[in-house]
CSV table of C-alpha atoms in Angstrom, one decimal:
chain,number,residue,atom,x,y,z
A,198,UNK,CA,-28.2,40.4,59.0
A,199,UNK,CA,-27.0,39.3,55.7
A,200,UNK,CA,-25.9,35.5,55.1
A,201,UNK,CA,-24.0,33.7,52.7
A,202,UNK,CA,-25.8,31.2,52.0
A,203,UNK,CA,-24.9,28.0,49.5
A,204,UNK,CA,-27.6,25.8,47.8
A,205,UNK,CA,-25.6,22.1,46.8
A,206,UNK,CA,-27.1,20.2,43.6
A,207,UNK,CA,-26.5,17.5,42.1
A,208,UNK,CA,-23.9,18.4,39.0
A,209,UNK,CA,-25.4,19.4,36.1
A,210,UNK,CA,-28.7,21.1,38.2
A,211,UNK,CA,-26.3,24.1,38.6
A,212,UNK,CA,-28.9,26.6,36.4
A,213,UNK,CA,-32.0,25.0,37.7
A,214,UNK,CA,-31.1,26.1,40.8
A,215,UNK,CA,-29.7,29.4,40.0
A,216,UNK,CA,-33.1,30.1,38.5
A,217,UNK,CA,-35.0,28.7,41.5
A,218,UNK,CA,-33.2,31.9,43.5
A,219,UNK,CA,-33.1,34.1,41.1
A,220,UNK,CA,-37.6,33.5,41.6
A,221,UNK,CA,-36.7,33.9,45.0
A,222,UNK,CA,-35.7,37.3,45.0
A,223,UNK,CA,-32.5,36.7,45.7
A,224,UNK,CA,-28.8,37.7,44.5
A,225,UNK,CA,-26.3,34.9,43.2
A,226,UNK,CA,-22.9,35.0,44.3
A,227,UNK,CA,-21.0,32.7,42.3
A,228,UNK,CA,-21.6,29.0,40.9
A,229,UNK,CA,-19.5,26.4,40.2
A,230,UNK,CA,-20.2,22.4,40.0
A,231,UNK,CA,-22.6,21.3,42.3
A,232,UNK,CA,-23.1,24.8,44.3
A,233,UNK,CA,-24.7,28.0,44.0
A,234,UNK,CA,-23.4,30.6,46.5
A,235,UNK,CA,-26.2,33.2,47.2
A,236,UNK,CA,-26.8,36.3,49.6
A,237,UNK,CA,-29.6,35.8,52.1
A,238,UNK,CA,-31.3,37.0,55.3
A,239,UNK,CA,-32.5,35.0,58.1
A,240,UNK,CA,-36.0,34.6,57.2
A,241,UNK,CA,-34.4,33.6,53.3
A,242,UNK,CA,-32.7,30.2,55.2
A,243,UNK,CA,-36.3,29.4,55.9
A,244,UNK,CA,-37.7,30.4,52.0
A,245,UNK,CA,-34.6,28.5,50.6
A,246,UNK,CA,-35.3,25.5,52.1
A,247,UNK,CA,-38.8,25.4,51.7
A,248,UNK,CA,-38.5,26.6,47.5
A,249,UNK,CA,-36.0,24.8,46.1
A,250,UNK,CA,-36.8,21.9,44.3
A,251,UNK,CA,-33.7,20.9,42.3
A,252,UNK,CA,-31.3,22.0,45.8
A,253,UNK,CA,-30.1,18.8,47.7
A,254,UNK,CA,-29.2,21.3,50.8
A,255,UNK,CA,-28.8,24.6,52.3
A,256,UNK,CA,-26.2,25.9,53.8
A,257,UNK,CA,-25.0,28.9,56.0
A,258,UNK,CA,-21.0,29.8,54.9
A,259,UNK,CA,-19.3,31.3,57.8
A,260,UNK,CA,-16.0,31.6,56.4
A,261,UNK,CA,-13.9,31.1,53.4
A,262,UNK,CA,-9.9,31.1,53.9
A,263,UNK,CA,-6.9,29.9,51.9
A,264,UNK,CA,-5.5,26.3,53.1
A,265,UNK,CA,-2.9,25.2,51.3
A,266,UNK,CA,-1.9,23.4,54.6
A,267,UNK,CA,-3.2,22.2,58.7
A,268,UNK,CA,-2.2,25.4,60.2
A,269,UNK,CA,-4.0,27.0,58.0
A,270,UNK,CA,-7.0,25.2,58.4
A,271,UNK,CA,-6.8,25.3,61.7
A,272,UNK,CA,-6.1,29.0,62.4
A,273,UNK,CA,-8.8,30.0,59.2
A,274,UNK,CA,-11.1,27.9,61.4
A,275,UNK,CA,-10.6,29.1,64.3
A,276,UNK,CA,-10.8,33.1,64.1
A,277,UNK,CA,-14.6,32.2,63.0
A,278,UNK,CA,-17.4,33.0,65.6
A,279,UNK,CA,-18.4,29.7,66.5
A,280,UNK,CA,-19.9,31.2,69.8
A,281,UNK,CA,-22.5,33.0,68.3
A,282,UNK,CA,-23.9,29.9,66.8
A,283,UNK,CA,-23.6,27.0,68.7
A,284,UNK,CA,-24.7,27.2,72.2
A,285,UNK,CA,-22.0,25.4,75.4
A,286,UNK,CA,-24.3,21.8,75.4
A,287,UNK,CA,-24.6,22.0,72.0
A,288,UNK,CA,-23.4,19.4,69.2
A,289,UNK,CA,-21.2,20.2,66.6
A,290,UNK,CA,-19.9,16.6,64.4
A,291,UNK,CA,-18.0,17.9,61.6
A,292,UNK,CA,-17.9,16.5,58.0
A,293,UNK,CA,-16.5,17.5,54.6
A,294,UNK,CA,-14.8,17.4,50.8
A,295,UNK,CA,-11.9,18.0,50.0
A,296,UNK,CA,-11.5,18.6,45.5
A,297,UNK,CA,-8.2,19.4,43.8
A,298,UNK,CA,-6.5,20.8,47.0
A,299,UNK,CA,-3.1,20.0,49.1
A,300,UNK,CA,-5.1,18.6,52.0
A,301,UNK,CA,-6.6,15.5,50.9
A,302,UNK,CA,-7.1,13.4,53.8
A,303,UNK,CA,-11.0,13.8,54.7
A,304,UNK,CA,-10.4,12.4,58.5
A,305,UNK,CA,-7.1,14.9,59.0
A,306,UNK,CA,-9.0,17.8,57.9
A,307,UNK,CA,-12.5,16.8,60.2
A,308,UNK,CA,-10.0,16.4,63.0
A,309,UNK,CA,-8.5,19.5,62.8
A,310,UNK,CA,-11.6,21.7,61.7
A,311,UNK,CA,-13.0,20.2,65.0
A,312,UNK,CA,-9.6,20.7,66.9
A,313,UNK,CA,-9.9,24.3,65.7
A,314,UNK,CA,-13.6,24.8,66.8
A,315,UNK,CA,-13.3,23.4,70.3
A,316,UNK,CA,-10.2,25.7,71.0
A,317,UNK,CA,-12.3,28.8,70.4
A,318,UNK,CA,-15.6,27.6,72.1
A,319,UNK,CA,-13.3,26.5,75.2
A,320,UNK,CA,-11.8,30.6,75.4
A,321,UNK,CA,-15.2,31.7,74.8
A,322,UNK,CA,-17.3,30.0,77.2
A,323,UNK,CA,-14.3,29.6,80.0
A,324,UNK,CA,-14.9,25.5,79.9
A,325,UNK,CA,-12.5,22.7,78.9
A,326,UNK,CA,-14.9,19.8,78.0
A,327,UNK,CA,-17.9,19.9,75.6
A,328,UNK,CA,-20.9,16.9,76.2
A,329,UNK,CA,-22.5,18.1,73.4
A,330,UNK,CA,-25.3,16.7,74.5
A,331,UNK,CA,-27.8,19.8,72.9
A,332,UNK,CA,-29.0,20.3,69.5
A,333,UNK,CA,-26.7,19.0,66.6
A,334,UNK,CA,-25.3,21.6,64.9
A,335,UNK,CA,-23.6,20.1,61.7
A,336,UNK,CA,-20.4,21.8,60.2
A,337,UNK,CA,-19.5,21.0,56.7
A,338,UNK,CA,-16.1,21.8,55.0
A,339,UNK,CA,-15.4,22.3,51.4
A,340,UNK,CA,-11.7,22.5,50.1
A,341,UNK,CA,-11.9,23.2,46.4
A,342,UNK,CA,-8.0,24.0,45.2
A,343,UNK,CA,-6.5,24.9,48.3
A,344,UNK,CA,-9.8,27.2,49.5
A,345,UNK,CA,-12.0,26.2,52.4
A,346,UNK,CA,-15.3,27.4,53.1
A,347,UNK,CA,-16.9,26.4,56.3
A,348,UNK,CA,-20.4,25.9,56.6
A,349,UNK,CA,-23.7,24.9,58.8
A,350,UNK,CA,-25.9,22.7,57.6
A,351,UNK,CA,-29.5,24.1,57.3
A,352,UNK,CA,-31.4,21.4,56.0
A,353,UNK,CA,-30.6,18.4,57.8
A,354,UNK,CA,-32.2,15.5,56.2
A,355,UNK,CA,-31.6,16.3,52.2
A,356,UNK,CA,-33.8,17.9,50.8
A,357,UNK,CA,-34.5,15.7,47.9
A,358,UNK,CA,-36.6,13.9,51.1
A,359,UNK,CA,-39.7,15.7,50.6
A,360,UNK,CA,-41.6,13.3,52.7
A,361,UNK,CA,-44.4,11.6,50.2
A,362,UNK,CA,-41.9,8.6,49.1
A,363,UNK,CA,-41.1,6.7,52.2
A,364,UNK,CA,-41.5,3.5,50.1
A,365,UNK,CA,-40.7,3.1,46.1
A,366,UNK,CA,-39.7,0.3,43.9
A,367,UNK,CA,-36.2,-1.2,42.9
A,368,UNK,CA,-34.6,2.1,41.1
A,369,UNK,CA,-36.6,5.0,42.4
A,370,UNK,CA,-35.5,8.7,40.4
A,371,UNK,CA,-33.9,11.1,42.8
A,372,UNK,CA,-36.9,13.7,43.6
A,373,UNK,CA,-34.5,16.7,42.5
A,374,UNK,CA,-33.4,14.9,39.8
A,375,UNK,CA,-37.2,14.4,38.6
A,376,UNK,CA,-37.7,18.1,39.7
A,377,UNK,CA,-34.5,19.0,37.5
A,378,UNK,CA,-36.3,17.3,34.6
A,379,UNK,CA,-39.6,18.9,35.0
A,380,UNK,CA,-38.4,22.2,34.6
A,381,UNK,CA,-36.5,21.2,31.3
A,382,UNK,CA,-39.9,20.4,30.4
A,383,UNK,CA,-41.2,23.4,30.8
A,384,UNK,CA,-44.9,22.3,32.8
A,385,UNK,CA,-47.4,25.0,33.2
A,386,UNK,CA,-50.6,24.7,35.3
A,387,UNK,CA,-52.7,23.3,33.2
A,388,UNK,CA,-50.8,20.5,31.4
A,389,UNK,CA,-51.1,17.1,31.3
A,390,UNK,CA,-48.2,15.0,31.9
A,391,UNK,CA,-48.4,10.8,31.5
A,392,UNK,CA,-45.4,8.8,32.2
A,393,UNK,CA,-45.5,5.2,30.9
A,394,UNK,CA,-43.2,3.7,33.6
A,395,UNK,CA,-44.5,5.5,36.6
A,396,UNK,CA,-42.4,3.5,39.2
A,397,UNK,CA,-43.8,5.1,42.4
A,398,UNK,CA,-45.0,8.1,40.9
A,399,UNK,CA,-41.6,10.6,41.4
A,400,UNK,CA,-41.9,12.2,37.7
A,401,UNK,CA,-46.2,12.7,38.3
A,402,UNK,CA,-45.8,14.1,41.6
A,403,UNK,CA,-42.8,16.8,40.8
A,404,UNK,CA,-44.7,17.9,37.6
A,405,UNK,CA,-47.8,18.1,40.1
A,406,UNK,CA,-45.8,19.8,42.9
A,407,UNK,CA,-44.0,22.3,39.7
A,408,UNK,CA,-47.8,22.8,38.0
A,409,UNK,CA,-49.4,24.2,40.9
A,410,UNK,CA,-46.3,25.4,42.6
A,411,UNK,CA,-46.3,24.2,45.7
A,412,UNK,CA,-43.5,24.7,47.4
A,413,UNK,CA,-41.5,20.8,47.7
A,414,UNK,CA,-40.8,20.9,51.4
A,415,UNK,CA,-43.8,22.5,52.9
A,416,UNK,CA,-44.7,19.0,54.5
A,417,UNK,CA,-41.4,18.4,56.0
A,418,UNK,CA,-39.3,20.3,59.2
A,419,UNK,CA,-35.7,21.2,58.9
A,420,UNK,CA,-32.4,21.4,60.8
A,421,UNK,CA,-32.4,25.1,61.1
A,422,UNK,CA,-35.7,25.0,63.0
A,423,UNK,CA,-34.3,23.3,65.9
A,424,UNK,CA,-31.0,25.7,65.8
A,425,UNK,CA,-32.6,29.0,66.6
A,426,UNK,CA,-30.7,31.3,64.7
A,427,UNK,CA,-33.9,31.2,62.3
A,428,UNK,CA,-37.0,32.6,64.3
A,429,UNK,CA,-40.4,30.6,64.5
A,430,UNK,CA,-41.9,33.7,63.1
A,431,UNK,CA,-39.3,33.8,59.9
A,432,UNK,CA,-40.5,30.1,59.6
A,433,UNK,CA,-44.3,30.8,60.2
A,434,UNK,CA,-44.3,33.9,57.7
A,435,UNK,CA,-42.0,31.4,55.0
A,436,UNK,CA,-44.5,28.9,54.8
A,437,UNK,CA,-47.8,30.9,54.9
A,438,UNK,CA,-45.8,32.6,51.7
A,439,UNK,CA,-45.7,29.3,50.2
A,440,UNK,CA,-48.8,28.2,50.6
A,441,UNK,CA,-50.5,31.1,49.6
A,442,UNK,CA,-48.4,31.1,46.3
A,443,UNK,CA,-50.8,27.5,46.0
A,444,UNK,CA,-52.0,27.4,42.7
A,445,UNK,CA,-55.3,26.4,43.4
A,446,UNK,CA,-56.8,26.8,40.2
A,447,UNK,CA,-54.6,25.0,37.7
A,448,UNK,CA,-56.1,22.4,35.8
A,449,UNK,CA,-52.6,20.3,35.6
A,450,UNK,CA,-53.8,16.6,35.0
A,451,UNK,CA,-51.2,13.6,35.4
A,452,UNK,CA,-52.0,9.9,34.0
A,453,UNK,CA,-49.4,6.8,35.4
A,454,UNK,CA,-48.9,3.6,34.4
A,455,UNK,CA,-46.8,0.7,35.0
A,456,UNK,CA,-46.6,-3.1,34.2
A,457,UNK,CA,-46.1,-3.7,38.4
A,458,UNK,CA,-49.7,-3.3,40.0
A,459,UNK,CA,-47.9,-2.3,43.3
A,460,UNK,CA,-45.8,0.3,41.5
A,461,UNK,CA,-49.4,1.6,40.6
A,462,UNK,CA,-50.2,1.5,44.6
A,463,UNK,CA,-47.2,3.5,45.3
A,464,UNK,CA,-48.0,6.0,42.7
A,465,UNK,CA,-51.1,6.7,44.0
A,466,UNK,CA,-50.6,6.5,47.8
A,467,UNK,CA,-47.4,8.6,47.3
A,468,UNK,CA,-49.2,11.3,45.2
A,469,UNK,CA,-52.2,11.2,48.1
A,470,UNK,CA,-49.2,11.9,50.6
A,471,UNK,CA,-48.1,14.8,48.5
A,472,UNK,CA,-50.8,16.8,48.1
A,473,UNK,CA,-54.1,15.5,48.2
A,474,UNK,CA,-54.9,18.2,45.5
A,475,UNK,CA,-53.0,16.8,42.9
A,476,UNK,CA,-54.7,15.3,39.9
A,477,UNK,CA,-53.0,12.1,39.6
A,478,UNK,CA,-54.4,8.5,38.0
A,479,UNK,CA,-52.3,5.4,37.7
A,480,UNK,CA,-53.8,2.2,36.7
A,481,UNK,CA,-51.4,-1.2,35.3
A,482,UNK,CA,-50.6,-0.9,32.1
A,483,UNK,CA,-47.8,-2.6,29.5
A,484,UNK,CA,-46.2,-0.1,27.7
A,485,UNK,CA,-47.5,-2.5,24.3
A,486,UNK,CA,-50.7,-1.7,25.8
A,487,UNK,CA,-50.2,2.3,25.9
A,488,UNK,CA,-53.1,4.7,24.6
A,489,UNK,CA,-52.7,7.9,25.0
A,490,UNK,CA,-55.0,9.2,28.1
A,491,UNK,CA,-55.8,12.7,26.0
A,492,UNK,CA,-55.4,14.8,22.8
A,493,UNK,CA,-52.4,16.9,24.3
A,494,UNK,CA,-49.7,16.1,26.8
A,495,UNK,CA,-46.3,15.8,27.6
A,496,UNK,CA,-44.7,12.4,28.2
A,497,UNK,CA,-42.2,12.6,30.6
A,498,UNK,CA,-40.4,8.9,31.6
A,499,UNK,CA,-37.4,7.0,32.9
A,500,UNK,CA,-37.7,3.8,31.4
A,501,UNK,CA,-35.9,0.6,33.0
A,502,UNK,CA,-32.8,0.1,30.9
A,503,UNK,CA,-30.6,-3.0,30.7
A,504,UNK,CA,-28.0,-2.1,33.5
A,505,UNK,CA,-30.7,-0.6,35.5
A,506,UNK,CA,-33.1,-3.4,36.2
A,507,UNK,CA,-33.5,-5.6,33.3
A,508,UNK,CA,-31.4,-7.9,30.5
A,509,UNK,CA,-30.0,-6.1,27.6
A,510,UNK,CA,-32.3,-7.4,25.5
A,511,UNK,CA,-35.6,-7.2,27.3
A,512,UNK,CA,-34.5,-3.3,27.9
A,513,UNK,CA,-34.3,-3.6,23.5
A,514,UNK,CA,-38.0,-5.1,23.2
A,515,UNK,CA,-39.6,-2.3,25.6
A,516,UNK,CA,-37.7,0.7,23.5
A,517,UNK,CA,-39.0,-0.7,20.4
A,518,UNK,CA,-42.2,-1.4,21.9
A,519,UNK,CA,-42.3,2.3,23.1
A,520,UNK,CA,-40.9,3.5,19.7
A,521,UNK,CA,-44.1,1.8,17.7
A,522,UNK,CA,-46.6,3.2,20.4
A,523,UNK,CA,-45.3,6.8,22.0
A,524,UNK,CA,-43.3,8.3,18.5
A,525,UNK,CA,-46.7,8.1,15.9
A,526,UNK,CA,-48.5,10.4,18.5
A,527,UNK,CA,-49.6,13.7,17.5
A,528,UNK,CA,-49.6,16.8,19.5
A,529,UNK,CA,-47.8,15.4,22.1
A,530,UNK,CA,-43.9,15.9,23.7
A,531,UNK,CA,-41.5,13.8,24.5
């Protein structure tokens, strides 16, 4: 059966993303800030999800309907087949955003998206009360000038949660941010990457993850595995894909460091929790103090700056600290 299926970024990941599908196999529909609408199968919710690096989630769009007012959110709503997706006992909390449309009021429209969902479950399934007590099935609106698409979540848990960081320091990168970055830096299997300020390792481990492409949420589960409209076999078959697309071979080295020895702890514990194949060193380090680890690499950072984490003028003494040490280097990219 084919799906519409939309992939939500963070705004300006919009062609990362696109590209990440496009590797897929799969055909783009339309993008726009912050989404990519794609066409899918069921066993591509599982790929999706498992793939995308740069994505923050996954969705299923059921429906997309003028609604330039309630009854028309409501009775758009409504003619949807709820039923064949969410079960009698099951859960169904509704959430949403509302951009450059008549219906502003975020609580208004949840109530009557919800309204509108109950009414057709309750003529489907002959029952006038709902415990909702089985798995959560989580519907998303998305009113962009006076259209509404409605949606089930996939992902659950976002999918910039790939399940190696579940500590990090004071001002930790987003992982599809770092994953967004990565790709503008164009790493290859058998580069070597060395970030200054290492933090808890995020940059290392996505250039890792990217370098021997292994897929970012093949340690993690997903919403859609507990909804059942994605079959343990789609999900079995998705992930044996990815990990068999494993390069095993790549020679993809990544050196850390980082003035806080426990940032240096993170690093390595996170990159261990990652993938125990990746090649990644960390060791404390002040950026005065920086030597680079080999002939040819790529630095790839996120330096504290002064409305980040430090003073204005501490943030000035570590750029020019990193200007005298990082720009003389030859053969390496910044």
């Amino acid at each position: 059966m084919k799906l519409t299926l939309v992939a939500t970024c963070m705004f300006g990941l919009e062609k990362q993303v696109g590209e990440e599908i496009d590797a897929l196999g799969l055909h783009r529909l339309e993008t726009m800030d912050g989404r990519v609408t794609f066409e899918g199968e069921e066993a591509d919710v599982a790929r999706a999800n498992l793939s995308l690096r740069c994505a923050e989630r996954v969705f299923i769009r059921l429906g997309y309907f003028p609604a330039h007012s309630f009854t028309e959110l409501f009775d758009g709503t409504n003619a949807l087949p709820w039923e064949e997706w969410i079960g009698r006992e099951d859960a169904f909390p509704v959430k949403g955003h509302s951009i450059r449309s008549a219906l502003t009021s975020i609580p208004d429209c949840q109530s009557i998206v919800k309204k509108a969902v109950v009414e057709r479950l309750k003529r489907r399934y002959r029952v006038d009360w709902f415990r909702e007590t089985g798995v959560k099935y989580q519907i998303e609106f998305f009113l962009f000038k006076d259209m509404a698409a409605l949606m089930l979540d996939t992902s659950g848990v976002g999918l910039h949660k790939r399940g190696y960081r579940r500590e990090s320091n004071a001002a930790p990168i987003k992982e599809t941010l770092a994953a967004g970055i990565i790709d503008l830096a164009r790493i290859r299997e058998n580069d070597t990457v060395c970030d200054p300020f290492c933090g808890s390792g995020t940059l290392l481990i996505e250039a890792g993850l990217k370098a021997l492409n292994i897929a970012p949420g093949l340690n993690r589960s997903f919403a859609a595995e507990r909804l059942g409209f994605v079959s343990d076999k789609a999900w079995r078959a998705a992930r044996s894909e990815a990990a068999d697309a494993i390069k095993r071979g790549a020679k993809f080295r990544a050196f850390g460091y980082d003035i806080d020895g426990e940032c240096i702890s993170l690093t390595l514990s996170n990159a261990k929790k990652a993938a125990p194949q990746l090649n990644i060193t960390a060791e404390r380090r002040d950026i005065r103090d920086y030597v680079p680890p080999a002939d040819e690499l790529k630095i790839i950072t996120n330096p504290p700056y002064g409305e980040r984490m430090l003073e204005v003028e501490q943030a000035r003494e570590i750029y020019r600290a990193m200007g005298e040490r990082l720009l003389p280097l030859n053969g390496s990219q910044l």
